[in-house]
PDB file of C-alpha atoms and ligand atoms in Angstrom:
ATOM      1  CA  MET S   1     129.455 184.058 -51.333  1.00 92.00           C
ATOM      2  CA  ILE S   2     132.894 185.691 -51.185  1.00 98.00           C
ATOM      3  CA  ARG S   3     133.955 186.643 -47.634  1.00 98.00           C
ATOM      4  CA  ALA S   4     137.704 187.123 -48.186  1.00 98.00           C
ATOM      5  CA  VAL S   5     139.972 188.377 -50.958  1.00 98.00           C
ATOM      6  CA  ILE S   6     143.578 187.144 -51.065  1.00 99.00           C
ATOM      7  CA  PHE S   7     145.955 189.307 -53.082  1.00 98.00           C
ATOM      8  CA  ASP S   8     149.200 188.197 -54.659  1.00 98.00           C
ATOM      9  CA  LEU S   9     151.842 190.888 -54.046  1.00 98.00           C
ATOM     10  CA  ASP S  10     154.368 191.201 -56.918  1.00 97.00           C
ATOM     11  CA  GLY S  11     152.526 192.366 -60.044  1.00 96.00           C
ATOM     12  CA  VAL S  12     149.134 192.742 -58.285  1.00 98.00           C
ATOM     13  CA  ILE S  13     149.625 195.188 -55.408  1.00 98.00           C
ATOM     14  CA  VAL S  14     152.943 196.684 -56.486  1.00 98.00           C
ATOM     15  CA  SER S  15     155.155 196.848 -59.588  1.00 96.00           C
ATOM     16  CA  THR S  16     158.016 194.778 -58.072  1.00 97.00           C
ATOM     17  CA  ASP S  17     157.482 192.185 -60.844  1.00 97.00           C
ATOM     18  CA  GLU S  18     159.591 194.470 -63.076  1.00 96.00           C
ATOM     19  CA  PHE S  19     162.427 194.495 -60.493  1.00 98.00           C
ATOM     20  CA  HIS S  20     162.379 190.666 -60.395  1.00 98.00           C
ATOM     21  CA  TYR S  21     162.790 190.664 -64.173  1.00 98.00           C
ATOM     22  CA  GLN S  22     165.668 193.181 -64.046  1.00 98.00           C
ATOM     23  CA  GLY S  23     167.456 191.187 -61.323  1.00 98.00           C
ATOM     24  CA  TRP S  24     167.226 187.932 -63.291  1.00 98.00           C
ATOM     25  CA  GLN S  25     168.216 189.624 -66.559  1.00 98.00           C
ATOM     26  CA  ARG S  26     171.365 191.021 -64.933  1.00 98.00           C
ATOM     27  CA  LEU S  27     172.301 187.618 -63.510  1.00 98.00           C
ATOM     28  CA  ALA S  28     171.635 185.829 -66.813  1.00 98.00           C
ATOM     29  CA  ASP S  29     173.726 188.402 -68.722  1.00 98.00           C
ATOM     30  CA  GLU S  30     176.625 187.930 -66.296  1.00 98.00           C
ATOM     31  CA  GLU S  31     176.452 184.164 -66.748  1.00 98.00           C
ATOM     32  CA  GLY S  32     176.079 184.393 -70.546  1.00 98.00           C
ATOM     33  CA  ILE S  33     172.699 182.633 -70.431  1.00 98.00           C
ATOM     34  CA  TYR S  34     169.977 183.703 -72.866  1.00 98.00           C
ATOM     35  CA  PHE S  35     166.986 185.183 -71.032  1.00 98.00           C
ATOM     36  CA  ASP S  36     164.153 187.424 -72.200  1.00 98.00           C
ATOM     37  CA  ARG S  37     160.776 188.807 -71.105  1.00 98.00           C
ATOM     38  CA  LYS S  38     158.971 185.832 -72.627  1.00 97.00           C
ATOM     39  CA  THR S  39     160.849 183.380 -70.393  1.00 98.00           C
ATOM     40  CA  ASN S  40     160.348 185.819 -67.516  1.00 98.00           C
ATOM     41  CA  GLU S  41     156.582 185.246 -67.771  1.00 97.00           C
ATOM     42  CA  ARG S  42     157.172 181.665 -66.588  1.00 97.00           C
ATOM     43  CA  LEU S  43     158.848 182.957 -63.403  1.00 97.00           C
ATOM     44  CA  ARG S  44     155.764 184.808 -62.151  1.00 96.00           C
ATOM     45  CA  GLY S  45     154.558 183.327 -58.876  1.00 96.00           C
ATOM     46  CA  VAL S  46     157.387 180.787 -58.811  1.00 96.00           C
ATOM     47  CA  SER S  47     159.931 180.618 -55.941  1.00 97.00           C
ATOM     48  CA  ARG S  48     163.457 182.018 -56.281  1.00 97.00           C
ATOM     49  CA  LEU S  49     165.206 178.649 -56.709  1.00 97.00           C
ATOM     50  CA  GLU S  50     162.562 177.277 -59.080  1.00 97.00           C
ATOM     51  CA  SER S  51     162.882 180.490 -61.115  1.00 98.00           C
ATOM     52  CA  LEU S  52     166.637 179.916 -61.376  1.00 98.00           C
ATOM     53  CA  GLU S  53     166.039 176.350 -62.592  1.00 98.00           C
ATOM     54  CA  ILE S  54     163.842 177.720 -65.415  1.00 98.00           C
ATOM     55  CA  ILE S  55     166.594 180.189 -66.405  1.00 98.00           C
ATOM     56  CA  LEU S  56     169.203 177.392 -66.352  1.00 98.00           C
ATOM     57  CA  GLU S  57     167.224 175.412 -68.960  1.00 98.00           C
ATOM     58  CA  LYS S  58     169.030 177.650 -71.491  1.00 98.00           C
ATOM     59  CA  ALA S  59     172.506 177.227 -69.920  1.00 98.00           C
ATOM     60  CA  ASP S  60     175.135 175.201 -71.775  1.00 96.00           C
ATOM     61  CA  ARG S  61     176.543 173.517 -68.674  1.00 96.00           C
ATOM     62  CA  ASN S  62     175.369 172.094 -65.358  1.00 97.00           C
ATOM     63  CA  TYR S  63     175.663 174.121 -62.173  1.00 97.00           C
ATOM     64  CA  SER S  64     176.405 172.655 -58.728  1.00 98.00           C
ATOM     65  CA  ARG S  65     174.046 173.144 -55.802  1.00 98.00           C
ATOM     66  CA  GLU S  66     176.529 175.663 -54.306  1.00 98.00           C
ATOM     67  CA  GLU S  67     176.714 177.631 -57.564  1.00 98.00           C
ATOM     68  CA  LYS S  68     172.929 177.736 -57.744  1.00 98.00           C
ATOM     69  CA  ALA S  69     172.670 178.992 -54.170  1.00 98.00           C
ATOM     70  CA  GLU S  70     175.214 181.726 -54.940  1.00 98.00           C
ATOM     71  CA  MET S  71     173.380 182.757 -58.116  1.00 98.00           C
ATOM     72  CA  ALA S  72     169.999 182.909 -56.360  1.00 98.00           C
ATOM     73  CA  GLU S  73     171.544 185.051 -53.634  1.00 98.00           C
ATOM     74  CA  ARG S  74     173.240 187.318 -56.191  1.00 98.00           C
ATOM     75  CA  LYS S  75     169.923 187.877 -57.974  1.00 98.00           C
ATOM     76  CA  ASN S  76     168.225 188.595 -54.654  1.00 98.00           C
ATOM     77  CA  ASN S  77     170.890 191.199 -53.839  1.00 98.00           C
ATOM     78  CA  TYR S  78     170.319 192.933 -57.212  1.00 98.00           C
ATOM     79  CA  TYR S  79     166.573 192.760 -56.571  1.00 98.00           C
ATOM     80  CA  ARG S  80     166.913 194.192 -53.073  1.00 98.00           C
ATOM     81  CA  ASP S  81     169.068 197.050 -54.430  1.00 98.00           C
ATOM     82  CA  LEU S  82     166.168 197.910 -56.742  1.00 98.00           C
ATOM     83  CA  LEU S  83     163.707 197.671 -53.827  1.00 98.00           C
ATOM     84  CA  HIS S  84     165.511 200.630 -52.194  1.00 96.00           C
ATOM     85  CA  THR S  85     163.748 202.886 -54.695  1.00 95.00           C
ATOM     86  CA  LEU S  86     160.296 201.480 -53.807  1.00 96.00           C
ATOM     87  CA  THR S  87     157.726 203.929 -52.396  1.00 96.00           C
ATOM     88  CA  PRO S  88     153.928 203.986 -51.890  1.00 96.00           C
ATOM     89  CA  ASP S  89     153.755 205.555 -55.399  1.00 95.00           C
ATOM     90  CA  ASP S  90     154.617 202.131 -56.844  1.00 96.00           C
ATOM     91  CA  VAL S  91     151.320 200.664 -55.643  1.00 97.00           C
ATOM     92  CA  PHE S  92     149.187 199.912 -58.737  1.00 96.00           C
ATOM     93  CA  PRO S  93     146.189 202.084 -59.660  1.00 94.00           C
ATOM     94  CA  GLY S  94     142.917 201.015 -58.064  1.00 95.00           C
ATOM     95  CA  VAL S  95     144.506 198.973 -55.253  1.00 97.00           C
ATOM     96  CA  MET S  96     143.994 201.362 -52.328  1.00 97.00           C
ATOM     97  CA  GLU S  97     140.412 202.149 -53.381  1.00 97.00           C
ATOM     98  CA  MET S  98     139.546 198.466 -53.670  1.00 98.00           C
ATOM     99  CA  LEU S  99     141.057 197.572 -50.287  1.00 98.00           C
ATOM    100  CA  LYS S 100     139.149 200.419 -48.635  1.00 98.00           C
ATOM    101  CA  GLU S 101     135.844 199.355 -50.155  1.00 98.00           C
ATOM    102  CA  LEU S 102     136.358 195.686 -49.280  1.00 98.00           C
ATOM    103  CA  LYS S 103     137.074 196.663 -45.662  1.00 98.00           C
ATOM    104  CA  GLU S 104     133.999 198.892 -45.518  1.00 98.00           C
ATOM    105  CA  LYS S 105     131.898 195.927 -46.662  1.00 98.00           C
ATOM    106  CA  GLY S 106     133.379 193.685 -43.937  1.00 98.00           C
ATOM    107  CA  ILE S 107     135.342 191.510 -46.383  1.00 98.00           C
ATOM    108  CA  LYS S 108     138.625 190.115 -44.990  1.00 98.00           C
ATOM    109  CA  ILE S 109     141.769 190.856 -47.000  1.00 98.00           C
ATOM    110  CA  ALA S 110     145.074 188.988 -47.077  1.00 99.00           C
ATOM    111  CA  ILE S 111     148.364 188.694 -48.943  1.00 99.00           C
ATOM    112  CA  GLY S 112     149.279 185.352 -50.537  1.00 98.00           C
ATOM    113  CA  SER S 113     152.764 185.682 -52.051  1.00 98.00           C
ATOM    114  CA  SER S 114     155.621 183.276 -52.825  1.00 97.00           C
ATOM    115  CA  SER S 115     158.118 186.022 -51.998  1.00 98.00           C
ATOM    116  CA  LYS S 116     160.412 185.901 -48.987  1.00 98.00           C
ATOM    117  CA  ASN S 117     160.800 189.663 -49.396  1.00 98.00           C
ATOM    118  CA  THR S 118     157.089 190.254 -48.646  1.00 98.00           C
ATOM    119  CA  PRO S 119     157.588 191.820 -45.167  1.00 98.00           C
ATOM    120  CA  SER S 120     160.160 194.384 -46.360  1.00 97.00           C
ATOM    121  CA  ILE S 121     158.104 195.279 -49.458  1.00 98.00           C
ATOM    122  CA  LEU S 122     154.929 195.841 -47.402  1.00 98.00           C
ATOM    123  CA  GLN S 123     156.928 198.058 -45.065  1.00 97.00           C
ATOM    124  CA  LYS S 124     158.410 200.103 -47.959  1.00 97.00           C
ATOM    125  CA  ILE S 125     154.986 200.782 -49.463  1.00 98.00           C
ATOM    126  CA  GLY S 126     153.514 201.625 -46.054  1.00 97.00           C
ATOM    127  CA  MET S 127     151.113 198.646 -46.070  1.00 98.00           C
ATOM    128  CA  GLU S 128     152.509 196.495 -43.266  1.00 97.00           C
ATOM    129  CA  SER S 129     149.278 196.875 -41.273  1.00 97.00           C
ATOM    130  CA  SER S 130     146.835 197.001 -44.198  1.00 98.00           C
ATOM    131  CA  PHE S 131     145.925 193.294 -44.309  1.00 98.00           C
ATOM    132  CA  ASP S 132     144.083 190.979 -41.907  1.00 98.00           C
ATOM    133  CA  ALA S 133     146.643 188.241 -42.667  1.00 98.00           C
ATOM    134  CA  VAL S 134     149.898 187.804 -44.555  1.00 98.00           C
ATOM    135  CA  SER S 135     150.933 184.427 -45.981  1.00 98.00           C
ATOM    136  CA  ASP S 136     154.293 184.487 -47.772  1.00 98.00           C
ATOM    137  CA  GLY S 137     157.332 182.593 -49.021  1.00 97.00           C
ATOM    138  CA  ASN S 138     158.839 182.484 -45.529  1.00 98.00           C
ATOM    139  CA  GLN S 139     155.950 180.382 -44.240  1.00 98.00           C
ATOM    140  CA  ILE S 140     155.429 177.765 -46.967  1.00 97.00           C
ATOM    141  CA  LYS S 141     157.247 174.716 -48.342  1.00 96.00           C
ATOM    142  CA  ARG S 142     155.716 174.511 -51.834  1.00 96.00           C
ATOM    143  CA  SER S 143     155.275 177.488 -54.150  1.00 92.00           C
ATOM    144  CA  LYS S 144     152.491 178.142 -56.668  1.00 97.00           C
ATOM    145  CA  PRO S 145     150.860 176.307 -58.478  1.00 97.00           C
ATOM    146  CA  ASP S 146     150.664 174.424 -55.159  1.00 98.00           C
ATOM    147  CA  PRO S 147     147.748 175.909 -53.173  1.00 98.00           C
ATOM    148  CA  GLU S 148     149.676 176.016 -49.851  1.00 98.00           C
ATOM    149  CA  VAL S 149     150.186 179.800 -49.690  1.00 98.00           C
ATOM    150  CA  PHE S 150     146.491 180.538 -50.304  1.00 98.00           C
ATOM    151  CA  LEU S 151     145.223 177.782 -47.974  1.00 98.00           C
ATOM    152  CA  LEU S 152     147.462 179.215 -45.238  1.00 98.00           C
ATOM    153  CA  ALA S 153     146.019 182.700 -45.837  1.00 98.00           C
ATOM    154  CA  ALA S 154     142.456 181.332 -45.629  1.00 98.00           C
ATOM    155  CA  SER S 155     143.203 179.460 -42.421  1.00 98.00           C
ATOM    156  CA  LYS S 156     144.744 182.598 -40.865  1.00 98.00           C
ATOM    157  CA  LEU S 157     141.573 184.484 -41.809  1.00 98.00           C
ATOM    158  CA  GLN S 158     139.408 181.571 -40.600  1.00 98.00           C
ATOM    159  CA  ILE S 159     137.411 181.667 -43.835  1.00 98.00           C
ATOM    160  CA  PRO S 160     136.700 178.431 -45.803  1.00 98.00           C
ATOM    161  CA  PRO S 161     138.598 178.274 -49.148  1.00 98.00           C
ATOM    162  CA  GLY S 162     135.305 178.147 -51.078  1.00 98.00           C
ATOM    163  CA  GLN S 163     134.463 181.639 -49.784  1.00 98.00           C
ATOM    164  CA  CYS S 164     137.806 183.160 -50.854  1.00 98.00           C
ATOM    165  CA  LEU S 165     138.740 184.904 -54.092  1.00 98.00           C
ATOM    166  CA  VAL S 166     142.376 185.247 -55.166  1.00 98.00           C
ATOM    167  CA  VAL S 167     143.738 188.139 -57.271  1.00 98.00           C
ATOM    168  CA  GLU S 168     146.683 186.983 -59.406  1.00 98.00           C
ATOM    169  CA  ASP S 169     148.937 188.142 -62.254  1.00 98.00           C
ATOM    170  CA  ALA S 170     150.635 184.738 -62.693  1.00 97.00           C
ATOM    171  CA  ASP S 171     149.307 181.696 -64.532  1.00 97.00           C
ATOM    172  CA  ALA S 172     150.913 179.567 -61.771  1.00 97.00           C
ATOM    173  CA  GLY S 173     148.950 181.627 -59.243  1.00 98.00           C
ATOM    174  CA  VAL S 174     145.635 181.163 -61.073  1.00 98.00           C
ATOM    175  CA  GLU S 175     146.357 177.435 -61.028  1.00 98.00           C
ATOM    176  CA  ALA S 176     147.158 177.591 -57.287  1.00 98.00           C
ATOM    177  CA  ALA S 177     143.872 179.393 -56.546  1.00 98.00           C
ATOM    178  CA  ILE S 178     141.881 176.761 -58.434  1.00 98.00           C
ATOM    179  CA  ASN S 179     143.851 173.982 -56.704  1.00 98.00           C
ATOM    180  CA  ALA S 180     142.858 175.618 -53.391  1.00 98.00           C
ATOM    181  CA  GLY S 181     139.168 175.507 -54.369  1.00 98.00           C
ATOM    182  CA  MET S 182     139.025 179.306 -54.529  1.00 98.00           C
ATOM    183  CA  LYS S 183     137.667 181.740 -57.091  1.00 98.00           C
ATOM    184  CA  CYS S 184     140.199 183.764 -59.075  1.00 98.00           C
ATOM    185  CA  LEU S 185     140.428 187.220 -60.628  1.00 98.00           C
ATOM    186  CA  ALA S 186     143.295 187.265 -63.137  1.00 98.00           C
ATOM    187  CA  VAL S 187     144.914 190.643 -63.822  1.00 98.00           C
ATOM    188  CA  GLY S 188     147.904 191.992 -65.779  1.00 96.00           C
ATOM    189  CA  SER S 189     149.982 189.234 -67.360  1.00 96.00           C
ATOM    190  CA  ALA S 190     147.404 186.568 -66.496  1.00 98.00           C
ATOM    191  CA  SER S 191     144.425 188.587 -67.747  1.00 97.00           C
ATOM    192  CA  ALA S 192     143.834 186.261 -70.711  1.00 97.00           C
ATOM    193  CA  ASN S 193     143.889 183.107 -68.571  1.00 98.00           C
ATOM    194  CA  PRO S 194     140.681 181.182 -69.443  1.00 98.00           C
ATOM    195  CA  LYS S 195     140.738 179.272 -66.126  1.00 98.00           C
ATOM    196  CA  ALA S 196     140.131 182.449 -64.083  1.00 98.00           C
ATOM    197  CA  HIS S 197     136.565 183.291 -63.023  1.00 98.00           C
ATOM    198  CA  LEU S 198     137.086 187.027 -63.661  1.00 98.00           C
ATOM    199  CA  ARG S 199     139.618 188.840 -65.854  1.00 98.00           C
ATOM    200  CA  ALA S 200     140.789 192.468 -66.041  1.00 97.00           C
ATOM    201  CA  ASN S 201     143.846 194.458 -67.072  1.00 96.00           C
ATOM    202  CA  ASN S 202     143.995 196.117 -63.645  1.00 95.00           C
ATOM    203  CA  LEU S 203     141.903 196.612 -60.522  1.00 96.00           C
ATOM    204  CA  ASN S 204     140.453 199.886 -61.843  1.00 95.00           C
ATOM    205  CA  GLU S 205     138.446 197.820 -64.317  1.00 96.00           C
ATOM    206  CA  ILE S 206     136.736 195.676 -61.659  1.00 96.00           C
ATOM    207  CA  THR S 207     134.106 196.593 -59.088  1.00 97.00           C
ATOM    208  CA  VAL S 208     133.803 195.117 -55.619  1.00 97.00           C
ATOM    209  CA  GLU S 209     130.278 194.012 -56.596  1.00 97.00           C
ATOM    210  CA  GLN S 210     131.716 191.925 -59.440  1.00 97.00           C
ATOM    211  CA  ILE S 211     134.095 190.250 -56.992  1.00 97.00           C
ATOM    212  CA  LEU S 212     131.428 189.570 -54.384  1.00 96.00           C
ATOM    213  CA  ASN S 213     129.032 188.146 -56.990  1.00 94.00           C
ATOM    214  CA  THR S 214     131.591 185.737 -58.492  1.00 93.00           C
TER     215      THR S 214
HETATM  216  C1  BG6 A   1     156.768 185.929 -56.511  1.00 60.38           C
HETATM  217  C2  BG6 A   1     157.248 186.482 -57.837  1.00 60.38           C
HETATM  218  O1  BG6 A   1     155.857 186.822 -55.957  1.00 60.38           O
HETATM  219  O2  BG6 A   1     157.852 185.758 -55.614  1.00 60.38           O
HETATM  220  C3  BG6 A   1     158.345 185.605 -58.390  1.00 60.38           C
HETATM  221  O3  BG6 A   1     156.174 186.527 -58.748  1.00 60.38           O
HETATM  222  C4  BG6 A   1     159.458 185.448 -57.366  1.00 60.38           C
HETATM  223  O4  BG6 A   1     158.841 186.206 -59.572  1.00 60.38           O
HETATM  224  C5  BG6 A   1     158.884 184.880 -56.074  1.00 60.38           C
HETATM  225  O5  BG6 A   1     160.477 184.570 -57.858  1.00 60.38           O
HETATM  226  C6  BG6 A   1     159.926 184.702 -54.978  1.00 60.38           C
HETATM  227  O6  BG6 A   1     160.382 185.966 -54.587  1.00 60.38           O
HETATM  228  P1  BG6 A   1     161.610 186.263 -53.616  1.00 60.38           P
HETATM  229  O7  BG6 A   1     161.427 187.728 -53.271  1.00 60.38           O
HETATM  230  O8  BG6 A   1     161.459 185.369 -52.432  1.00 60.38           O
HETATM  231  O9  BG6 A   1     162.844 185.994 -54.387  1.00 60.38           O
HETATM  232 MG1   MG A   2     152.607 188.048 -58.973  1.00 60.38          MG
END
């Protein structure tokens, strides 16, 4: 029986996944490193520094730790510039309706995101008080596919992992949910992931009953 739903943020609640891509593309272009949307798929759910390491696989030289820190910060500044344009209109279709229905049914809801920008994004989209718990990149040591972020969310909610369902757009996030012993609904970019228990293009295609009966 599902008693809690843990939502990833970027690419599930709000379209900030596109801003992450644009920030990395700008950095890669400046550094003369080949980067495209296909490689970007591997960055979903992965921490900032681990994302940079994936981009640097295509670089033709090694970068020092200091250079990497500067590049990660530069990308984050580009990303945060893009976040200035973020409004509640950027919340994906079906999200608000689903959250409302889950709450009405007494199901706990949480955020489980690798992003250190989670608090400012939730504030920009007017959802800083919408969740029973927020577990994010500021509070964890290991990013997805490690289950830490979802296990922390479950412990904040005081719901056993086996009674939680995760909503994810990243293959690394689907993996993390399974590693946590949770059910998983894969949406968007992860919607073809065979390891997920439920799959949909977006939340409009899924009913709360389907989630609760998983
Ligand atoms: C995840 C995104 O939610 O957060 C990743 O899917 C991103 O693309 C990660 O790298 C870390 O985000 P931030 O905001 O801390 O750089
Ligand atoms: Mg995501």
